[in-house]
CSV table of C-alpha atoms and ligand atoms in Angstrom, one decimal:
chain,number,residue,atom,x,y,z
A,1,UNK,CA,244.4,148.8,0.3
A,2,UNK,CA,244.2,148.6,4.2
A,3,UNK,CA,243.7,151.5,7.1
A,4,UNK,CA,245.9,151.8,10.4
A,5,UNK,CA,244.4,152.3,13.4
A,6,UNK,CA,246.8,153.0,16.5
A,7,UNK,CA,245.1,152.8,20.0
A,8,UNK,CA,246.5,155.2,22.9
A,9,UNK,CA,244.7,153.9,26.1
A,10,UNK,CA,245.5,156.4,28.4
A,11,UNK,CA,242.9,159.3,29.7
A,12,UNK,CA,243.3,161.6,32.5
A,13,UNK,CA,239.8,160.8,33.8
A,14,UNK,CA,237.6,157.5,32.7
A,15,UNK,CA,234.4,159.3,31.6
A,16,UNK,CA,231.3,157.6,33.2
A,17,UNK,CA,229.5,156.9,29.9
A,18,UNK,CA,232.5,155.5,28.2
A,19,UNK,CA,233.1,151.9,27.4
A,20,UNK,CA,236.3,152.5,25.1
A,21,UNK,CA,239.1,150.3,26.1
A,22,UNK,CA,240.9,153.2,28.5
A,23,UNK,CA,242.6,153.5,31.4
A,24,UNK,CA,243.8,156.4,33.6
A,25,UNK,CA,247.4,156.0,33.9
A,26,UNK,CA,250.0,158.5,34.9
A,27,UNK,CA,253.0,156.5,35.2
A,28,UNK,CA,255.3,157.6,32.1
A,29,UNK,CA,257.2,154.2,32.9
A,30,UNK,CA,253.8,152.5,31.4
A,31,UNK,CA,253.9,155.0,28.8
A,32,UNK,CA,257.2,154.2,27.4
A,33,UNK,CA,256.4,150.3,27.5
A,34,UNK,CA,253.4,151.2,25.3
A,35,UNK,CA,255.7,152.7,22.8
A,36,UNK,CA,258.2,150.0,22.8
A,37,UNK,CA,255.3,147.9,22.1
A,38,UNK,CA,253.6,149.5,19.6
A,39,UNK,CA,257.0,149.7,17.5
A,40,UNK,CA,257.6,145.7,17.9
A,41,UNK,CA,253.7,145.3,16.7
A,42,UNK,CA,253.7,147.6,14.0
A,43,UNK,CA,257.2,145.7,12.8
A,44,UNK,CA,255.0,142.6,12.5
A,45,UNK,CA,251.8,143.6,11.5
A,46,UNK,CA,252.3,145.9,9.1
A,47,UNK,CA,254.7,145.8,6.2
A,48,UNK,CA,257.1,148.7,5.5
A,49,UNK,CA,256.8,151.3,3.1
A,50,UNK,CA,253.0,149.9,2.3
A,51,UNK,CA,250.9,153.1,2.3
A,52,UNK,CA,247.8,152.8,4.3
A,53,UNK,CA,244.3,154.2,3.1
A,54,UNK,CA,244.5,156.2,6.0
A,55,UNK,CA,245.7,156.4,9.9
A,56,UNK,CA,243.7,157.2,12.7
A,57,UNK,CA,245.3,157.4,16.1
A,58,UNK,CA,242.5,157.1,18.6
A,59,UNK,CA,242.0,156.4,22.1
A,60,UNK,CA,242.0,156.8,24.9
A,61,UNK,CA,243.8,160.1,24.5
A,62,UNK,CA,246.6,160.4,22.3
A,63,UNK,CA,247.0,164.0,23.2
A,64,UNK,CA,247.8,163.0,26.7
A,65,UNK,CA,251.3,161.8,26.1
A,66,UNK,CA,254.0,164.2,26.7
A,67,UNK,CA,255.5,166.1,23.9
A,68,UNK,CA,258.4,163.9,23.7
A,69,UNK,CA,256.5,160.6,24.0
A,70,UNK,CA,253.9,162.0,21.3
A,71,UNK,CA,256.7,162.8,18.7
A,72,UNK,CA,258.1,159.2,19.3
A,73,UNK,CA,254.9,157.5,18.5
A,74,UNK,CA,254.4,159.6,15.4
A,75,UNK,CA,258.0,158.9,14.6
A,76,UNK,CA,257.6,155.5,15.0
A,77,UNK,CA,254.2,155.1,12.7
A,78,UNK,CA,256.0,157.5,10.3
A,79,UNK,CA,259.0,155.3,10.0
A,80,UNK,CA,257.0,152.2,9.0
A,81,UNK,CA,254.2,153.7,6.8
A,82,UNK,CA,255.5,157.2,5.6
A,83,UNK,CA,252.9,159.5,7.3
A,84,UNK,CA,253.5,162.4,4.8
A,85,UNK,CA,252.2,160.3,1.9
A,86,UNK,CA,249.0,159.4,3.2
A,87,UNK,CA,245.6,160.4,1.9
A,88,UNK,CA,244.3,161.2,5.4
A,89,UNK,CA,246.0,161.0,9.0
A,90,UNK,CA,243.9,161.8,12.1
A,91,UNK,CA,244.6,162.3,15.9
A,92,UNK,CA,242.0,162.2,18.7
A,93,UNK,CA,242.9,165.6,20.7
A,94,UNK,CA,241.3,166.2,24.2
A,95,UNK,CA,241.2,169.8,25.3
A,96,UNK,CA,242.8,169.3,28.3
A,97,UNK,CA,245.9,167.9,27.0
A,98,UNK,CA,246.2,169.3,23.7
A,99,UNK,CA,248.9,172.2,23.5
A,100,UNK,CA,250.1,174.4,20.6
A,101,UNK,CA,253.5,172.5,20.9
A,102,UNK,CA,251.8,169.2,20.5
A,103,UNK,CA,249.7,170.6,17.3
A,104,UNK,CA,253.3,171.4,15.8
A,105,UNK,CA,254.5,168.0,16.5
A,106,UNK,CA,251.8,166.4,14.8
A,107,UNK,CA,251.7,168.8,11.8
A,108,UNK,CA,255.5,168.1,11.5
A,109,UNK,CA,255.1,164.2,11.5
A,110,UNK,CA,252.6,164.5,8.4
A,111,UNK,CA,249.3,164.9,10.7
A,112,UNK,CA,246.8,167.0,8.9
A,113,UNK,CA,243.6,166.2,10.5
A,114,UNK,CA,242.4,166.4,13.8
A,115,UNK,CA,239.3,165.5,15.8
A,116,UNK,CA,238.7,167.3,19.1
A,117,UNK,CA,236.4,165.8,21.9
A,118,UNK,CA,234.3,168.6,22.9
A,119,UNK,CA,231.1,167.2,23.8
A,120,UNK,CA,229.2,169.9,25.3
A,121,UNK,CA,229.9,173.8,25.7
A,122,UNK,CA,228.0,173.6,29.1
A,123,UNK,CA,229.8,173.5,32.4
A,124,UNK,CA,226.8,171.4,33.9
A,125,UNK,CA,227.0,168.8,31.4
A,126,UNK,CA,230.7,168.8,30.9
A,127,UNK,CA,230.7,167.8,34.7
A,128,UNK,CA,227.9,165.2,34.9
A,129,UNK,CA,230.0,163.6,31.6
A,130,UNK,CA,233.1,163.7,34.1
A,131,UNK,CA,235.0,166.0,31.4
A,132,UNK,CA,238.5,167.3,32.5
A,133,UNK,CA,238.0,170.7,30.5
A,134,UNK,CA,235.6,173.3,30.1
A,135,UNK,CA,234.2,175.2,26.9
A,136,UNK,CA,237.2,177.5,26.8
A,137,UNK,CA,239.5,174.9,26.6
A,138,UNK,CA,237.7,173.3,23.8
A,139,UNK,CA,237.8,176.5,22.1
A,140,UNK,CA,241.4,176.9,23.0
A,141,UNK,CA,242.3,173.4,21.7
A,142,UNK,CA,240.6,174.5,18.4
A,143,UNK,CA,242.7,177.6,18.0
A,144,UNK,CA,246.2,175.7,18.8
A,145,UNK,CA,245.7,173.1,15.8
A,146,UNK,CA,244.5,175.9,13.6
A,147,UNK,CA,247.3,178.4,14.5
A,148,UNK,CA,249.7,175.2,13.7
A,149,UNK,CA,248.3,174.9,10.4
A,150,UNK,CA,245.6,172.2,10.9
A,151,UNK,CA,242.9,172.8,7.7
A,152,UNK,CA,240.7,169.9,8.7
A,153,UNK,CA,239.5,169.9,12.1
A,154,UNK,CA,236.4,167.7,13.3
A,155,UNK,CA,234.4,168.0,16.6
A,156,UNK,CA,232.9,165.3,18.7
A,157,UNK,CA,229.7,166.7,20.5
A,158,UNK,CA,227.1,164.5,22.2
A,159,UNK,CA,223.2,165.3,22.6
A,160,UNK,CA,220.7,163.6,25.0
A,161,UNK,CA,222.6,164.2,28.4
A,162,UNK,CA,220.4,163.4,31.1
A,163,UNK,CA,218.5,167.1,32.0
A,164,UNK,CA,219.7,168.5,28.6
A,165,UNK,CA,217.4,170.7,26.8
A,166,UNK,CA,216.3,171.3,23.4
A,167,UNK,CA,217.7,174.9,23.7
A,168,UNK,CA,221.1,173.9,25.0
A,169,UNK,CA,221.7,171.4,22.6
A,170,UNK,CA,220.7,174.2,20.0
A,171,UNK,CA,223.3,176.6,21.5
A,172,UNK,CA,226.0,173.7,21.5
A,173,UNK,CA,225.5,173.7,17.9
A,174,UNK,CA,225.6,177.3,17.3
A,175,UNK,CA,228.7,177.6,19.2
A,176,UNK,CA,230.5,174.8,17.6
A,177,UNK,CA,229.6,176.4,14.3
A,178,UNK,CA,231.1,179.5,15.3
A,179,UNK,CA,234.5,177.9,15.4
A,180,UNK,CA,234.3,177.0,11.9
A,181,UNK,CA,235.0,173.3,11.9
A,182,UNK,CA,235.5,171.2,8.7
A,183,UNK,CA,233.4,168.2,9.9
A,184,UNK,CA,231.2,167.3,13.1
A,185,UNK,CA,230.4,164.1,14.8
A,186,UNK,CA,227.2,164.5,16.8
A,187,UNK,CA,226.4,161.4,18.9
A,188,UNK,CA,223.3,160.6,20.7
A,189,UNK,CA,224.4,159.7,24.6
A,190,UNK,CA,224.1,155.9,24.8
A,191,UNK,CA,224.2,154.1,28.1
A,192,UNK,CA,226.6,151.4,27.7
A,193,UNK,CA,226.5,148.2,29.5
A,194,UNK,CA,228.9,148.1,32.6
A,195,UNK,CA,229.7,151.9,32.6
A,196,UNK,CA,229.5,154.3,35.7
A,197,UNK,CA,226.6,155.9,34.0
A,198,UNK,CA,224.6,152.7,33.4
A,199,UNK,CA,225.1,151.7,36.8
A,200,UNK,CA,223.9,154.8,38.1
A,201,UNK,CA,220.8,154.4,36.1
A,202,UNK,CA,220.4,151.2,37.5
A,203,UNK,CA,220.3,152.1,40.9
A,204,UNK,CA,217.5,154.9,39.7
A,205,UNK,CA,219.9,158.0,40.2
A,206,UNK,CA,220.5,158.9,36.6
A,207,UNK,CA,217.3,159.0,34.4
A,208,UNK,CA,217.7,159.3,30.6
A,209,UNK,CA,216.6,162.1,28.8
A,210,UNK,CA,212.9,161.8,27.3
A,211,UNK,CA,213.3,160.1,24.0
A,212,UNK,CA,211.0,162.7,22.2
A,213,UNK,CA,213.4,165.4,23.3
A,214,UNK,CA,216.5,163.4,22.0
A,215,UNK,CA,214.5,162.9,18.6
A,216,UNK,CA,213.9,166.6,18.3
A,217,UNK,CA,217.8,167.2,19.1
A,218,UNK,CA,218.6,164.7,16.2
A,219,UNK,CA,216.4,166.5,13.8
A,220,UNK,CA,217.2,170.0,14.7
A,221,UNK,CA,221.0,168.6,14.1
A,222,UNK,CA,220.5,167.7,10.6
A,223,UNK,CA,218.6,170.7,9.8
A,224,UNK,CA,221.0,173.2,11.4
A,225,UNK,CA,224.0,171.5,10.1
A,226,UNK,CA,222.6,171.3,6.6
A,227,UNK,CA,221.7,174.8,6.8
A,228,UNK,CA,225.5,175.8,7.3
A,229,UNK,CA,226.7,173.7,4.6
A,230,UNK,CA,227.5,170.4,6.0
A,231,UNK,CA,226.3,167.0,4.2
A,232,UNK,CA,225.0,164.4,6.6
A,233,UNK,CA,226.5,161.7,5.1
A,234,UNK,CA,226.0,159.3,8.0
A,235,UNK,CA,223.6,159.0,10.7
A,236,UNK,CA,226.1,160.7,13.2
A,237,UNK,CA,228.7,162.5,10.7
A,238,UNK,CA,228.6,165.9,9.0
A,239,UNK,CA,231.0,166.6,6.4
A,240,UNK,CA,231.9,170.1,5.8
A,241,UNK,CA,235.0,171.9,3.9
A,242,UNK,CA,237.4,168.9,5.1
A,243,UNK,CA,235.1,166.1,3.4
A,244,UNK,CA,233.9,162.8,4.8
A,245,UNK,CA,236.2,161.2,7.3
A,246,UNK,CA,238.1,158.8,5.0
A,247,UNK,CA,239.0,156.3,7.7
A,248,UNK,CA,235.5,155.5,9.0
A,249,UNK,CA,234.3,155.5,5.8
A,250,UNK,CA,236.8,152.4,4.7
A,251,UNK,CA,235.4,150.8,7.8
A,252,UNK,CA,231.6,151.4,7.0
A,253,UNK,CA,232.6,150.0,3.6
A,254,UNK,CA,233.9,147.1,5.0
A,255,UNK,CA,237.4,147.7,3.7
A,256,UNK,CA,240.4,145.9,5.5
A,257,UNK,CA,242.2,147.4,8.6
A,258,UNK,CA,244.9,146.9,10.8
A,259,UNK,CA,244.8,148.0,14.5
A,260,UNK,CA,247.7,148.1,16.7
A,261,UNK,CA,247.7,148.9,20.3
A,262,UNK,CA,245.7,147.5,23.5
A,263,UNK,CA,242.2,146.1,22.6
A,264,UNK,CA,242.7,147.2,18.6
A,265,UNK,CA,240.8,145.2,16.1
A,266,UNK,CA,241.7,144.1,12.8
A,267,UNK,CA,240.1,142.9,9.5
A,268,UNK,CA,241.4,141.2,6.6
A,269,UNK,CA,239.0,139.8,3.9
A,270,UNK,CA,236.3,138.5,6.3
A,271,UNK,CA,238.7,137.4,9.3
A,272,UNK,CA,238.8,139.6,12.3
A,273,UNK,CA,241.0,139.5,15.1
A,274,UNK,CA,240.9,141.6,18.7
A,275,UNK,CA,244.1,142.4,20.8
A,276,UNK,CA,244.3,141.6,24.4
A,277,UNK,CA,242.7,144.6,26.3
A,278,UNK,CA,244.9,145.0,29.5
A,279,UNK,CA,247.6,147.4,28.6
A,280,UNK,CA,250.0,145.0,31.0
A,281,UNK,CA,248.7,141.7,28.9
A,282,UNK,CA,248.9,143.1,25.7
A,283,UNK,CA,252.6,144.8,26.2
A,284,UNK,CA,253.8,141.1,27.5
A,285,UNK,CA,252.8,139.3,24.6
A,286,UNK,CA,253.8,141.9,22.0
A,287,UNK,CA,257.5,142.3,23.8
A,288,UNK,CA,257.7,138.5,24.0
A,289,UNK,CA,257.1,137.9,20.4
A,290,UNK,CA,253.7,136.1,20.6
A,291,UNK,CA,250.6,137.1,19.1
A,292,UNK,CA,248.6,140.1,20.6
A,293,UNK,CA,245.3,139.0,19.4
A,294,UNK,CA,242.8,137.9,22.5
A,295,UNK,CA,240.2,136.6,20.1
A,296,UNK,CA,239.8,136.0,16.3
A,297,UNK,CA,237.2,134.9,14.3
A,298,UNK,CA,236.5,134.0,10.5
A,299,UNK,CA,233.0,135.3,9.7
A,300,UNK,CA,230.5,133.1,7.9
A,301,UNK,CA,229.6,134.3,4.4
A,302,UNK,CA,226.3,135.5,5.4
A,303,UNK,CA,227.5,136.9,8.7
A,304,UNK,CA,229.7,139.1,6.1
A,305,UNK,CA,227.1,140.4,4.0
A,306,UNK,CA,224.6,141.1,7.4
A,307,UNK,CA,227.8,143.3,8.5
A,308,UNK,CA,228.3,145.2,5.3
A,309,UNK,CA,224.4,146.0,5.6
A,310,UNK,CA,224.4,146.9,9.3
A,311,UNK,CA,227.6,149.1,8.7
A,312,UNK,CA,226.6,150.4,5.1
A,313,UNK,CA,222.8,151.1,5.9
A,314,UNK,CA,223.7,154.5,8.1
A,315,UNK,CA,225.4,156.0,5.3
A,316,UNK,CA,223.5,158.6,3.5
A,317,UNK,CA,224.5,157.0,0.2
A,318,UNK,CA,222.9,153.6,1.3
A,319,UNK,CA,224.2,150.0,0.4
A,320,UNK,CA,224.7,148.8,-3.2
A,321,UNK,CA,223.6,145.2,-2.9
A,322,UNK,CA,224.8,144.7,-6.4
A,323,UNK,CA,228.2,145.9,-5.7
A,324,UNK,CA,228.1,144.0,-2.7
A,325,UNK,CA,227.3,140.9,-4.7
A,326,UNK,CA,230.2,141.5,-7.1
A,327,UNK,CA,232.4,142.0,-4.3
A,328,UNK,CA,231.7,139.2,-2.1
A,329,UNK,CA,230.9,136.7,-4.6
A,330,UNK,CA,227.5,135.6,-2.7
A,331,UNK,CA,223.9,135.9,-3.4
A,332,UNK,CA,223.4,139.0,-1.5
A,333,UNK,CA,219.8,139.9,-2.6
A,334,UNK,CA,218.4,136.4,-2.4
A,335,UNK,CA,219.6,136.0,1.1
A,336,UNK,CA,218.7,139.3,2.4
A,337,UNK,CA,215.3,140.5,0.2
A,338,UNK,CA,213.2,138.7,3.0
A,339,UNK,CA,214.9,140.6,5.7
A,340,UNK,CA,214.6,143.7,3.9
A,341,UNK,CA,211.0,143.7,3.1
A,342,UNK,CA,209.6,144.0,6.4
A,343,UNK,CA,211.9,147.3,7.2
A,344,UNK,CA,210.3,148.7,3.9
A,345,UNK,CA,207.0,147.6,4.6
A,346,UNK,CA,207.1,149.2,8.3
A,347,UNK,CA,208.4,152.5,6.3
A,348,UNK,CA,211.8,152.3,8.0
A,349,UNK,CA,213.8,151.7,4.6
A,350,UNK,CA,213.5,152.1,0.9
A,351,UNK,CA,214.7,149.8,-1.4
A,352,UNK,CA,214.8,149.9,-5.5
A,353,UNK,CA,216.2,146.2,-5.8
A,354,UNK,CA,219.7,147.6,-5.7
A,355,UNK,CA,220.5,150.3,-3.0
A,356,UNK,CA,218.9,150.1,0.4
A,357,UNK,CA,219.0,153.3,2.3
A,358,UNK,CA,217.2,154.4,5.6
A,359,UNK,CA,213.7,156.5,5.1
A,360,UNK,CA,213.4,159.7,6.9
A,361,UNK,CA,211.3,157.4,9.6
A,362,UNK,CA,214.2,154.9,9.5
A,363,UNK,CA,216.7,157.7,10.0
A,364,UNK,CA,215.2,157.9,13.8
A,365,UNK,CA,215.4,154.4,14.4
A,366,UNK,CA,218.6,153.7,12.9
A,367,UNK,CA,220.1,151.3,15.4
A,368,UNK,CA,216.9,149.2,15.4
A,369,UNK,CA,217.1,148.7,11.3
A,370,UNK,CA,220.8,148.3,11.4
A,371,UNK,CA,220.4,145.6,14.4
A,372,UNK,CA,217.7,143.6,12.6
A,373,UNK,CA,220.1,143.4,9.3
A,374,UNK,CA,222.7,142.7,11.9
A,375,UNK,CA,221.0,139.7,13.4
A,376,UNK,CA,220.0,138.0,10.1
A,377,UNK,CA,223.7,137.1,9.6
B,1,SAM,C1,235.8,157.2,22.7
B,1,SAM,S1,236.1,158.9,22.5
B,1,SAM,C2,237.8,158.9,22.2
B,1,SAM,C3,238.3,160.6,22.1
B,1,SAM,C4,238.6,161.3,23.1
B,1,SAM,N1,239.2,160.4,24.0
B,1,SAM,C5,237.5,162.1,23.7
B,1,SAM,O1,236.9,161.6,24.9
B,1,SAM,O2,236.8,163.0,23.0
B,1,SAM,C6,235.5,158.9,20.7
B,1,SAM,C7,234.0,159.9,21.0
B,1,SAM,O3,233.0,158.9,21.3
B,1,SAM,C8,232.0,159.5,21.7
B,1,SAM,N2,231.4,158.6,22.7
B,1,SAM,C9,232.0,157.9,23.6
B,1,SAM,N3,231.1,157.4,24.6
B,1,SAM,C10,230.0,157.3,23.9
B,1,SAM,C11,228.6,157.0,24.6
B,1,SAM,N4,228.4,156.3,25.9
B,1,SAM,N5,227.5,157.6,23.8
B,1,SAM,C12,227.9,158.6,22.5
B,1,SAM,N6,229.1,158.8,22.3
B,1,SAM,C13,229.9,158.4,22.9
B,1,SAM,C14,232.3,160.6,22.3
B,1,SAM,O4,231.8,161.8,21.5
B,1,SAM,C15,233.5,160.9,22.0
B,1,SAM,O5,234.5,162.2,21.6
B,2,SF4,S1,235.5,159.7,26.2
B,2,SF4,FE1,237.4,159.9,25.8
B,2,SF4,S2,238.4,161.0,27.3
B,2,SF4,FE2,236.8,159.9,28.1
B,2,SF4,S3,237.3,157.8,29.0
B,2,SF4,FE3,236.3,157.6,26.7
B,2,SF4,S4,238.3,157.7,25.5
B,2,SF4,FE4,238.6,158.4,27.6
């Protein structure tokens, strides 16, 4: 019971905040070589005919490929796993490259869910974030996917952009809801080490938003989306008519997954490996019939538990430690009760001896709580 992740590492621009493995490459020869390598890697890493729990085409920007190459990519994966039979198949679409033609190609290959990278509807914030589209482009991408028959559309939004006001974020959420999405992901902008944005902050050219404003945005997001009928099933994720994202839920529940493409990570029963990150190095290895993994590690038993708690505590349902004990056959509660106790004492977590959850106060400090659990591994 594994999920499949396919990483498409190309983007139109490299957004200043982004530390994902993505590159600006418009040489279509590189795209062709990427497709040949994906086919090879899939042939060795995914058994033909085995149905994945979910498939996710992420990036980077899968929608950036030309219509012919996009169809080729979907055809390669479809031939291996039978996309039409998979319970959930998602692709990430960016407004600047998604067209009605590509939406129809995806639909014809059994893709039923798309996640659109909107981030903001305000021109000045889109510009600050280096996005290659405007608000109208995001709305047009949404309309094109709906017109092609997609009935499960998710939007990615970001709040806490330097200089952004609470009112602007409220407007963003309202405008997103007007589209009628089936799922929403709302992320607080993070200053990731090594990014252009973080360098600008270190030089004093950019100042992060006031933490109080970010907190108000976070709380407003939950209130507004819950009032609109969305379920806050994870700190940053909201399920509407489309339900939860099965692919992410499987990952948060520490399920097995195979990742193909440069920099893609895989996890099988406590063993994790990550592909070489540069597109050339990854493709060289795969096309020479060599392993594409650049690193691998076997998680120590205590580390496995810590990761399960780190990922699971962000879900509204929390983590069932008794179920975790049964699954991993490890003394989870004996090991982690002393780690959980101070979180409960500080009022950040709730624990009844079986289920561990974030409290209302802990939700605002989810990274701190989950980080403490991970560090105890
Ligand atoms: C890596 S992107 C890939 C999808 C697509 N290329 C796009 O730009 O929308 C996935 C999502 O992660 C979020 N993201 C990326 N970097 C982030 C950061 N530093 N802080 C908060 N959210 C971030 C954005 O909302 C983005 O849509
Ligand atoms: S946020 Fe998306 S479009 Fe921007 S660089 Fe990262 S992967 Fe590419």
